[in-house]
Structure formats: structure tokens, C-alpha cells
Tab-separated table of C-alpha atoms in Angstrom:
chain	number	residue	atom	x	y	z
Y	90	MET	CA	6.652	-27.086	16.717
Y	91	ALA	CA	4.286	-29.939	17.284
Y	92	ALA	CA	4.464	-32.136	14.208
Y	93	GLY	CA	1.118	-32.434	12.477
Y	94	GLY	CA	-0.797	-30.875	15.406
Y	95	PRO	CA	-3.339	-28.097	15.045
Y	96	VAL	CA	-1.360	-25.814	17.339
Y	97	ALA	CA	1.831	-24.832	15.537
Y	98	LEU	CA	3.432	-23.180	18.580
Y	99	SER	CA	2.165	-22.322	22.009
Y	100	GLU	CA	3.409	-21.184	25.371
Y	101	ALA	CA	1.875	-20.892	28.831
Y	102	TRP	CA	3.336	-18.845	31.660
Y	103	ILE	CA	2.693	-17.592	35.165
Y	104	GLY	CA	4.294	-14.241	35.882
Y	105	SER	CA	7.835	-14.459	34.550
Y	106	ARG	CA	7.940	-18.290	34.594
Y	107	VAL	CA	7.137	-20.356	31.497
Y	108	ILE	CA	5.277	-23.499	32.528
Y	109	ALA	CA	4.610	-25.224	29.188
Y	110	HIS	CA	5.599	-25.248	25.508
Y	111	ASP	CA	4.080	-26.719	22.350
Y	112	LEU	CA	0.765	-27.887	23.695
Y	113	ASP	CA	-2.138	-29.030	21.559
Y	114	GLY	CA	-5.636	-27.701	22.157
Y	115	ASP	CA	-6.726	-30.145	24.880
Y	116	ASP	CA	-3.441	-29.987	26.795
Y	117	LEU	CA	-3.415	-26.193	26.618
Y	118	ALA	CA	-6.940	-26.072	28.038
Y	119	ASP	CA	-5.945	-28.463	30.844
Y	120	VAL	CA	-2.966	-26.304	31.817
Y	121	LEU	CA	-5.116	-23.170	31.967
Y	122	GLN	CA	-7.837	-24.929	33.979
Y	123	GLN	CA	-5.310	-26.271	36.475
Y	124	ASN	CA	-3.546	-22.914	36.794
Y	125	GLY	CA	-6.123	-20.166	37.147
Y	126	ASP	CA	-3.450	-17.457	37.199
Y	127	ALA	CA	-1.712	-18.719	34.042
Y	128	SER	CA	-1.779	-17.044	30.628
Y	129	ALA	CA	-1.056	-18.514	27.213
Y	130	TRP	CA	-0.746	-17.830	23.523
Y	131	ALA	CA	-1.079	-20.289	20.670
Y	132	ILE	CA	-0.567	-20.167	16.914
Y	133	VAL	CA	-2.920	-22.373	14.903
Y	134	PRO	CA	-3.273	-22.827	11.129
Y	135	ARG	CA	-6.118	-21.163	9.265
Y	136	GLU	CA	-7.955	-24.422	8.704
Y	137	GLU	CA	-11.195	-25.744	10.125
Y	138	THR	CA	-9.764	-28.857	11.748
Y	139	PRO	CA	-11.448	-30.982	14.441
Y	140	GLU	CA	-8.772	-29.869	16.894
Y	141	LEU	CA	-9.496	-26.188	16.234
Y	142	LEU	CA	-13.227	-26.773	16.647
Y	143	ARG	CA	-12.560	-28.547	19.944
Y	144	LEU	CA	-10.400	-25.672	21.193
Y	145	ALA	CA	-13.065	-23.183	20.121
Y	146	LYS	CA	-15.721	-25.198	21.957
Y	147	ILE	CA	-13.668	-25.034	25.143
Y	148	LEU	CA	-13.754	-21.239	24.812
Y	149	GLY	CA	-17.503	-21.253	24.190
Y	150	LEU	CA	-17.362	-20.622	20.418
Y	151	ASP	CA	-19.525	-22.473	17.921
Y	152	GLU	CA	-18.813	-23.407	14.303
Y	153	TYR	CA	-20.314	-20.145	13.058
Y	154	ALA	CA	-17.804	-18.097	15.061
Y	155	VAL	CA	-14.936	-20.224	13.761
Y	156	SER	CA	-16.216	-19.877	10.195
Y	157	GLU	CA	-16.291	-16.101	10.610
Y	158	LEU	CA	-12.645	-16.149	11.679
Y	159	LEU	CA	-11.596	-18.311	8.731
Y	160	THR	CA	-13.471	-16.504	5.948
Y	161	PRO	CA	-10.738	-15.339	3.524
Y	162	ARG	CA	-10.149	-11.622	2.916
Y	163	HIS	CA	-12.753	-10.582	5.459
Y	164	ARG	CA	-12.945	-6.920	6.444
Y	165	CYS	CA	-10.940	-5.960	9.537
Y	166	ARG	CA	-13.256	-5.934	12.524
Y	167	VAL	CA	-13.761	-6.821	16.197
Y	168	SER	CA	-16.770	-8.741	17.445
Y	169	GLU	CA	-17.743	-10.121	20.842
Y	170	TYR	CA	-18.819	-13.716	21.187
Y	171	ALA	CA	-19.429	-15.433	24.504
Y	172	ASP	CA	-16.593	-14.241	26.741
Y	173	CYS	CA	-14.169	-13.746	23.849
Y	174	LEU	CA	-13.189	-11.051	21.393
Y	175	LEU	CA	-12.920	-12.177	17.771
Y	176	VAL	CA	-10.470	-10.039	15.819
Y	177	ARG	CA	-9.916	-9.951	12.055
Y	178	MET	CA	-6.893	-8.084	10.671
Y	179	LEU	CA	-4.810	-8.009	7.501
Y	180	ALA	CA	-1.021	-7.875	7.456
Y	181	VAL	CA	0.198	-6.354	4.182
Y	182	GLU	CA	3.516	-6.587	2.369
Y	183	LEU	CA	4.761	-5.237	-0.962
Y	184	HIS	CA	6.033	-7.667	-3.576
Y	185	ASP	CA	7.139	-6.239	-6.924
Y	186	ARG	CA	4.843	-3.184	-6.689
Y	187	ASP	CA	1.861	-5.388	-5.775
Y	188	LEU	CA	0.232	-5.495	-2.357
Y	189	VAL	CA	-0.026	-8.951	-0.791
Y	190	ASP	CA	-2.200	-9.334	2.298
Y	191	GLU	CA	-2.153	-12.021	4.960
Y	192	ASP	CA	-5.244	-12.840	7.018
Y	193	VAL	CA	-4.579	-12.744	10.759
Y	194	SER	CA	-7.398	-13.677	13.127
Y	195	MET	CA	-7.362	-13.752	16.917
Y	196	ILE	CA	-9.488	-15.183	19.686
Y	197	ILE	CA	-8.825	-13.156	22.816
Y	198	ALA	CA	-10.032	-14.663	26.093
Y	199	ASP	CA	-9.181	-13.875	29.704
Y	200	GLN	CA	-6.315	-16.349	29.904
Y	201	VAL	CA	-5.359	-17.049	26.315
Y	202	VAL	CA	-4.968	-15.467	22.913
Y	203	ILE	CA	-5.206	-17.798	19.933
Y	204	VAL	CA	-3.809	-16.541	16.634
Y	205	LEU	CA	-4.963	-18.006	13.323
Y	206	ALA	CA	-2.466	-17.300	10.544
Y	207	GLY	CA	-0.789	-18.902	7.554
Y	208	ASP	CA	2.378	-20.916	8.063
Y	209	GLY	CA	4.801	-18.157	7.058
Y	210	TYR	CA	3.286	-15.296	9.015
Y	211	GLY	CA	2.328	-17.632	11.864
Y	212	GLN	CA	5.990	-18.565	12.283
Y	213	ARG	CA	6.875	-14.892	12.352
Y	214	ILE	CA	4.298	-14.183	15.074
Y	215	ALA	CA	5.443	-17.178	17.125
Y	216	ARG	CA	9.070	-16.105	16.909
Y	217	MET	CA	8.143	-12.585	18.017
Y	218	LEU	CA	6.127	-13.844	20.994
Y	219	GLU	CA	8.905	-16.225	22.038
Y	220	GLU	CA	11.378	-13.350	21.983
Y	221	ALA	CA	9.015	-11.051	23.893
Y	222	GLY	CA	10.070	-12.601	27.196
Y	223	SER	CA	9.436	-10.309	30.135
Y	224	ARG	CA	7.108	-8.060	28.130
Y	225	LEU	CA	4.428	-10.741	28.319
Y	226	THR	CA	4.451	-10.648	32.119
Y	227	GLU	CA	3.069	-7.099	32.112
Y	228	GLY	CA	-0.438	-7.965	30.981
Y	229	GLY	CA	-0.947	-11.666	30.363
Y	230	ALA	CA	-2.941	-12.733	27.320
Y	231	ASP	CA	-3.999	-9.161	26.587
Y	232	ARG	CA	-0.342	-8.169	26.345
Y	233	ALA	CA	0.260	-11.000	23.858
Y	234	ALA	CA	-2.646	-9.703	21.756
Y	235	GLN	CA	-1.098	-6.228	21.836
Y	236	LEU	CA	2.211	-7.585	20.553
Y	237	VAL	CA	0.466	-9.408	17.692
Y	238	VAL	CA	-1.433	-6.253	16.708
Y	239	ASP	CA	1.791	-4.255	16.992
Y	240	LEU	CA	3.532	-6.685	14.633
Y	241	VAL	CA	0.723	-6.294	12.089
Y	242	ILE	CA	1.087	-2.502	12.345
Y	243	ASP	CA	4.877	-2.847	11.947
Y	244	THR	CA	4.313	-4.787	8.731
Y	245	THR	CA	1.987	-2.057	7.462
Y	246	ILE	CA	4.499	0.664	8.360
Y	247	SER	CA	7.282	-1.196	6.543
Y	248	THR	CA	5.067	-1.549	3.464
Y	249	THR	CA	4.175	2.149	3.603
Y	250	GLU	CA	7.864	3.087	3.768
Y	251	GLN	CA	8.582	0.956	0.692
Y	252	LEU	CA	5.749	2.655	-1.182
Y	253	GLU	CA	7.041	6.082	-0.125
Y	254	ALA	CA	10.548	5.228	-1.375
Y	255	ALA	CA	9.153	4.083	-4.737
Y	256	SER	CA	7.015	7.233	-4.952
Y	257	ASP	CA	10.052	9.424	-4.205
Y	258	GLU	CA	11.953	7.748	-7.059
Y	259	LEU	CA	9.179	8.691	-9.473
Y	260	ALA	CA	9.090	12.252	-8.131
Y	261	ASP	CA	12.870	12.599	-8.585
Y	262	GLU	CA	12.521	11.605	-12.236
Y	263	LEU	CA	9.982	14.391	-12.766
Y	264	PHE	CA	12.374	17.011	-11.373
Y	265	GLY	CA	14.342	16.680	-14.620
Y	266	GLY	CA	11.418	18.297	-16.425
Y	267	ARG	CA	10.642	15.240	-18.520
Y	268	PRO	CA	7.445	13.160	-18.302
Y	269	LEU	CA	7.603	9.566	-17.114
Y	270	SER	CA	8.311	6.845	-19.638
Y	271	THR	CA	5.609	4.341	-20.471
Y	272	GLN	CA	7.162	1.721	-18.181
Y	273	ARG	CA	7.461	4.174	-15.305
Y	274	LYS	CA	3.847	5.225	-15.803
Y	275	LEU	CA	2.851	1.579	-15.439
Y	276	ASP	CA	4.937	1.414	-12.261
Y	277	ALA	CA	3.190	4.527	-10.966
Y	278	PHE	CA	-0.207	3.034	-11.761
Y	279	ARG	CA	0.635	-0.171	-9.887
Y	280	LEU	CA	1.871	1.869	-6.933
Y	281	ARG	CA	-1.305	3.918	-6.857
Y	282	ARG	CA	-3.393	0.748	-6.981
Y	283	ALA	CA	-1.353	-0.670	-4.087
Y	284	VAL	CA	-1.823	2.523	-2.074
Y	285	THR	CA	-5.559	2.465	-2.777
Y	286	ASP	CA	-5.755	-1.112	-1.496
Y	287	LEU	CA	-3.670	-0.141	1.522
Y	288	ARG	CA	-6.044	2.700	2.383
Y	289	ARG	CA	-8.916	0.205	2.437
Y	290	ILE	CA	-6.997	-1.720	5.096
Y	291	THR	CA	-5.480	0.998	7.294
Y	292	ALA	CA	-8.752	2.754	8.105
Y	293	PRO	CA	-10.550	-0.408	9.369
Y	294	THR	CA	-7.362	-1.435	11.192
Y	295	ARG	CA	-7.430	1.857	13.064
Y	296	ASP	CA	-11.018	1.131	14.113
Y	297	VAL	CA	-10.019	-2.358	15.284
Y	298	VAL	CA	-7.219	-1.013	17.474
Y	299	GLN	CA	-9.483	1.676	18.899
Y	300	GLU	CA	-12.178	-0.875	19.746
Y	301	LEU	CA	-9.651	-3.182	21.404
Y	302	ALA	CA	-8.413	-0.259	23.485
Y	303	ASP	CA	-11.983	0.606	24.467
Y	304	ASN	CA	-12.386	-2.891	25.926
Y	305	VAL	CA	-9.560	-2.306	28.416
Y	306	PRO	CA	-10.858	-1.390	31.893
Y	307	ALA	CA	-10.040	2.163	32.931
Y	308	SER	CA	-8.292	0.800	36.024
Y	309	ASP	CA	-5.775	-1.132	33.892
Y	310	GLU	CA	-3.444	1.790	33.233
Y	311	ILE	CA	-0.521	-0.271	31.939
Y	312	ASN	CA	-2.487	-2.034	29.194
Y	313	PHE	CA	-4.349	1.150	28.344
Y	314	ARG	CA	-1.040	2.953	27.898
Y	315	HIS	CA	0.234	0.207	25.598
Y	316	TRP	CA	-2.932	0.367	23.489
Y	317	SER	CA	-2.637	4.164	23.318
Y	318	LYS	CA	0.841	3.831	21.807
Y	319	ILE	CA	-0.462	1.372	19.217
Y	320	ILE	CA	-3.347	3.731	18.403
Y	321	ASP	CA	-0.865	6.567	17.824
Y	322	ARG	CA	1.164	4.411	15.429
Y	323	THR	CA	-1.988	3.341	13.598
Y	324	GLU	CA	-3.139	6.952	13.248
Y	325	ARG	CA	0.266	7.959	11.936
Y	326	VAL	CA	0.399	5.243	9.298
Y	327	THR	CA	-3.168	6.089	8.215
Y	328	ILE	CA	-2.159	9.725	7.715
Y	329	GLU	CA	1.003	8.694	5.850
Y	330	VAL	CA	-0.948	6.429	3.489
Y	331	THR	CA	-3.412	9.243	2.752
Y	332	ALA	CA	-0.534	11.642	2.053
Y	333	LEU	CA	1.120	9.005	-0.129
Y	334	ALA	CA	-2.057	8.616	-2.184
Y	335	ASP	CA	-2.197	12.391	-2.682
Y	336	GLY	CA	1.483	12.420	-3.646
Y	337	LEU	CA	1.025	9.734	-6.297
Y	338	THR	CA	-1.957	11.634	-7.682
Y	339	SER	CA	0.257	14.729	-7.944
Y	340	ILE	CA	2.909	12.677	-9.742
Y	341	PHE	CA	0.338	11.518	-12.288
Y	342	ASP	CA	-0.955	15.072	-12.769
Y	343	THR	CA	2.569	16.486	-13.103
Y	344	SER	CA	3.596	13.835	-15.611
Y	345	LEU	CA	0.431	14.504	-17.618
Y	346	SER	CA	1.132	18.258	-17.554
Y	347	LEU	CA	4.681	17.649	-18.786
Y	348	ASP	CA	3.315	15.416	-21.548
Y	349	ASN	CA	0.886	18.146	-22.597
Y	350	ALA	CA	3.585	20.828	-22.459
Y	351	ARG	CA	5.894	18.684	-24.562
Y	352	LEU	CA	3.129	18.029	-27.084
Y	353	ASP	CA	2.319	21.750	-27.228
Y	354	GLU	CA	5.990	22.522	-27.880
Y	355	VAL	CA	6.148	19.979	-30.691
Y	356	MET	CA	2.932	21.281	-32.255
Y	357	LYS	CA	4.184	24.879	-32.022
Y	358	LYS	CA	7.394	23.998	-33.853
Y	359	LEU	CA	5.562	21.985	-36.474
Y	360	THR	CA	3.200	24.910	-37.059
Y	361	GLY	CA	6.137	27.320	-37.379
Y	362	TRP	CA	7.933	25.177	-39.920
Y	363	ALA	CA	4.688	24.620	-41.783
Y	364	ALA	CA	4.275	28.419	-42.066
Y	365	ILE	CA	7.838	28.807	-43.385
Y	366	ILE	CA	7.266	26.081	-45.966
Y	367	ALA	CA	3.871	27.495	-46.916
Y	368	ALA	CA	5.341	30.857	-48.030
Y	369	PRO	CA	7.445	29.454	-50.933
Y	370	THR	CA	4.589	27.121	-51.813
Y	371	LEU	CA	2.215	30.082	-52.050
Y	372	ILE	CA	4.596	32.092	-54.234
Y	373	THR	CA	5.356	29.248	-56.645
Y	374	GLY	CA	1.701	28.306	-56.842
Y	375	PHE	CA	0.697	31.905	-57.568
Y	376	VAL	CA	3.326	32.309	-60.263
Y	377	GLY	CA	2.423	28.947	-61.803
Y	378	MET	CA	-1.149	30.010	-62.624
Y	379	ASN	CA	-2.102	30.393	-66.293
Y	380	VAL	CA	-1.956	34.185	-66.031
Y	381	ASP	CA	0.767	36.488	-67.364
Y	382	PHE	CA	3.031	37.986	-64.674
Y	383	TRP	CA	6.015	40.256	-64.802
Y	384	PHE	CA	9.206	38.530	-65.866
Y	385	GLN	CA	7.293	35.340	-66.514
Y	386	GLY	CA	9.191	32.918	-68.757
Y	387	SER	CA	12.451	34.899	-68.432
Y	388	GLN	CA	15.683	34.159	-66.593
Y	389	LEU	CA	15.336	37.449	-64.688
Y	390	GLY	CA	11.893	36.370	-63.467
Y	391	PHE	CA	13.363	33.140	-62.141
Y	392	TYR	CA	15.889	35.040	-60.034
Y	393	VAL	CA	13.295	37.586	-58.871
Y	394	TYR	CA	10.861	34.947	-57.647
Y	395	LEU	CA	13.686	32.842	-56.165
Y	396	ALA	CA	14.892	35.872	-54.219
Y	397	LEU	CA	11.328	36.584	-53.060
Y	398	ILE	CA	11.010	32.997	-51.805
Y	399	ILE	CA	14.333	33.155	-49.942
Y	400	ILE	CA	13.581	36.561	-48.391
Y	401	THR	CA	10.076	35.554	-47.273
Y	402	ALA	CA	11.250	32.245	-45.782
Y	403	GLY	CA	14.232	33.966	-44.165
Y	404	VAL	CA	12.112	36.705	-42.567
Y	405	LEU	CA	9.639	34.150	-41.215
Y	406	TYR	CA	12.501	32.019	-39.868
Y	407	ILE	CA	14.098	34.977	-38.058
Y	408	VAL	CA	10.780	36.150	-36.576
Y	409	PHE	CA	9.765	32.669	-35.413
Y	410	ARG	CA	13.245	32.003	-34.039
Y	411	ARG	CA	13.215	35.176	-31.958
Y	412	LYS	CA	9.821	34.258	-30.543
Y	413	SER	CA	11.075	30.692	-29.824
Y	414	TRP	CA	8.378	29.241	-32.014
Y	415	ILE	CA	10.864	26.950	-33.744
């Protein structure tokens, strides 16, 4: 990596032969001008440095175009400027049930693709492109752009799989017939929020990939085939995220239904016991009125009313027990 330079990593090649490594903006432009059949990729930091502005000027981009690429958390999109395609994408990862996104911007020109990314994800992209080797010879700079987009989609797929695994854990807990605990409900809420945020990213990403594929000439069958594969993967992950959102909604609804069923069961038992307790209370209250009753004030009356209380409570207990009300 060039220490302190605006271009973190770069590589230029002709066919299967690498002709330069770690060039800054001016040197990279010189190599491409001197070798009309060369292609290159470069990773630059997401900062508006003089070197980046100079590289953008070489490609015919003004400060407004650069500013559009550097705007944080911008919606995924593709726009044409001069002879370049400006691409905005978001790479997403899951950290402790929260979705973390990474801005990835690209300038795609005929001979070069310039990737603007943070240090961590930029290193990851550079390592992937270095390891691509012969795959870059198939389509030049456009092939490098495909590999970057494919890596972003891979990151999204990995995040989706993590969310699916976490969702399956919650679903398995519900199979026991018990509602989720308070902590698990909070986990489910955070997962659903993450999936909602992910849906806002996957749909525009699909449009970006489709638009990039539409810019490939019909005669370029190899690149078109590569873009078609990426489109298929993007469509699949979009469908999976939608299904995951529906699944988490079902988990919430099921947990709520189990909560309601449990509350109904508790209320039914409380009502049953209240009825059993009410019978003796009614009898003793009736007998305790200031009105003369049979056997009132006698030992026999005590046993008669005690027996009536026991029989009434016992009958109610047996009936409620048979009906599973208590």
C-alpha cells in the first residue's frame, strides 16, 4: 500500500500480464494513457482529497460528481457523468443483532474502475481483486467492477444467512408452546428492525445491478453472462429478505397469540377458583344476616351449614376440574 497516498492499492494489467502496482492518481493515469489496451483498478479512501479531485478531473468529473460519490448513506443508484458510470452501493454486515452498512462507491470508465471505500472494507476489496488473477483478463475494468459488486452481494447474502439463523432460533423456541421471554422479544424486535433496514437496501441494489447490466453491449456476451449471474443472486437475496421479514412477523404474531392464550388460561383458572370461593362466602353471608334461620345458634346448625359449604365447594371443584377450568 502506498503510504499516505490517496490510492490505497491499485493494479494495472494488459491481458494476463500485470504491468504496475501501487500507483497514485497521476501515475495511474500516465500508465493508462501510454498503454491504450491496459485496464486498471484502484482503491481510494472516501475523502475529498486534492489527489482524488485530480484523478476525477482526469476522468472528466467535476467536484459535484465527487461530492455525490462521497455523500454518506446515499441511496444505492447508478448515474452517468461524462464517459463514466457513478455507482453508489451499501455493503451490510450484522453486528450483535444490529445492521451496519458500509458505503461503497465506484467510478467505472473504459479502462479503469475506481472504488471509494473505508479502510477496512477497502482492504477487503483490494485483497479480493488481487486474488482474482486470471478472472480480470476476461473483461478488463468492467470485470473488476463486476467482482466488486459481487463481493457486496456476497456480504449481503452472508448477513441474510445470519439473520435467518437467528430467526430460526426464535422459531424453535416457540415450538415448545411457550411465548418468548422479554429478552428474546427484544432480540426479535432488533432482528425485525435489521431486516427492515436490509429490505431498504436490497431492492435498490437489485436496480443498480440491473442498470449496470443494461449498459453492457449486446455483443459482449461474456460480460453480459457474468452480470446475469449477479442479477440472479441479487434477485434471490431480495426474495429471501422478503421471506425473512414475513417469517419474523409470524414469530411476533405467534408469540403474541401464545401470550394471549396463556393469559386466557390464567384468567379462566382464577375465575374458577373465585367461583368456588364465592359459594362458601355466599352461604356464610346469608346465614349471618339478622334473620332467624333453621338451626341458627345451635351446634347442629353449625354442622349443617359446614356440610353445605363443603358439598357446594366440592361439587363446583369436581365440575370445573372435569371441564379443565381449573
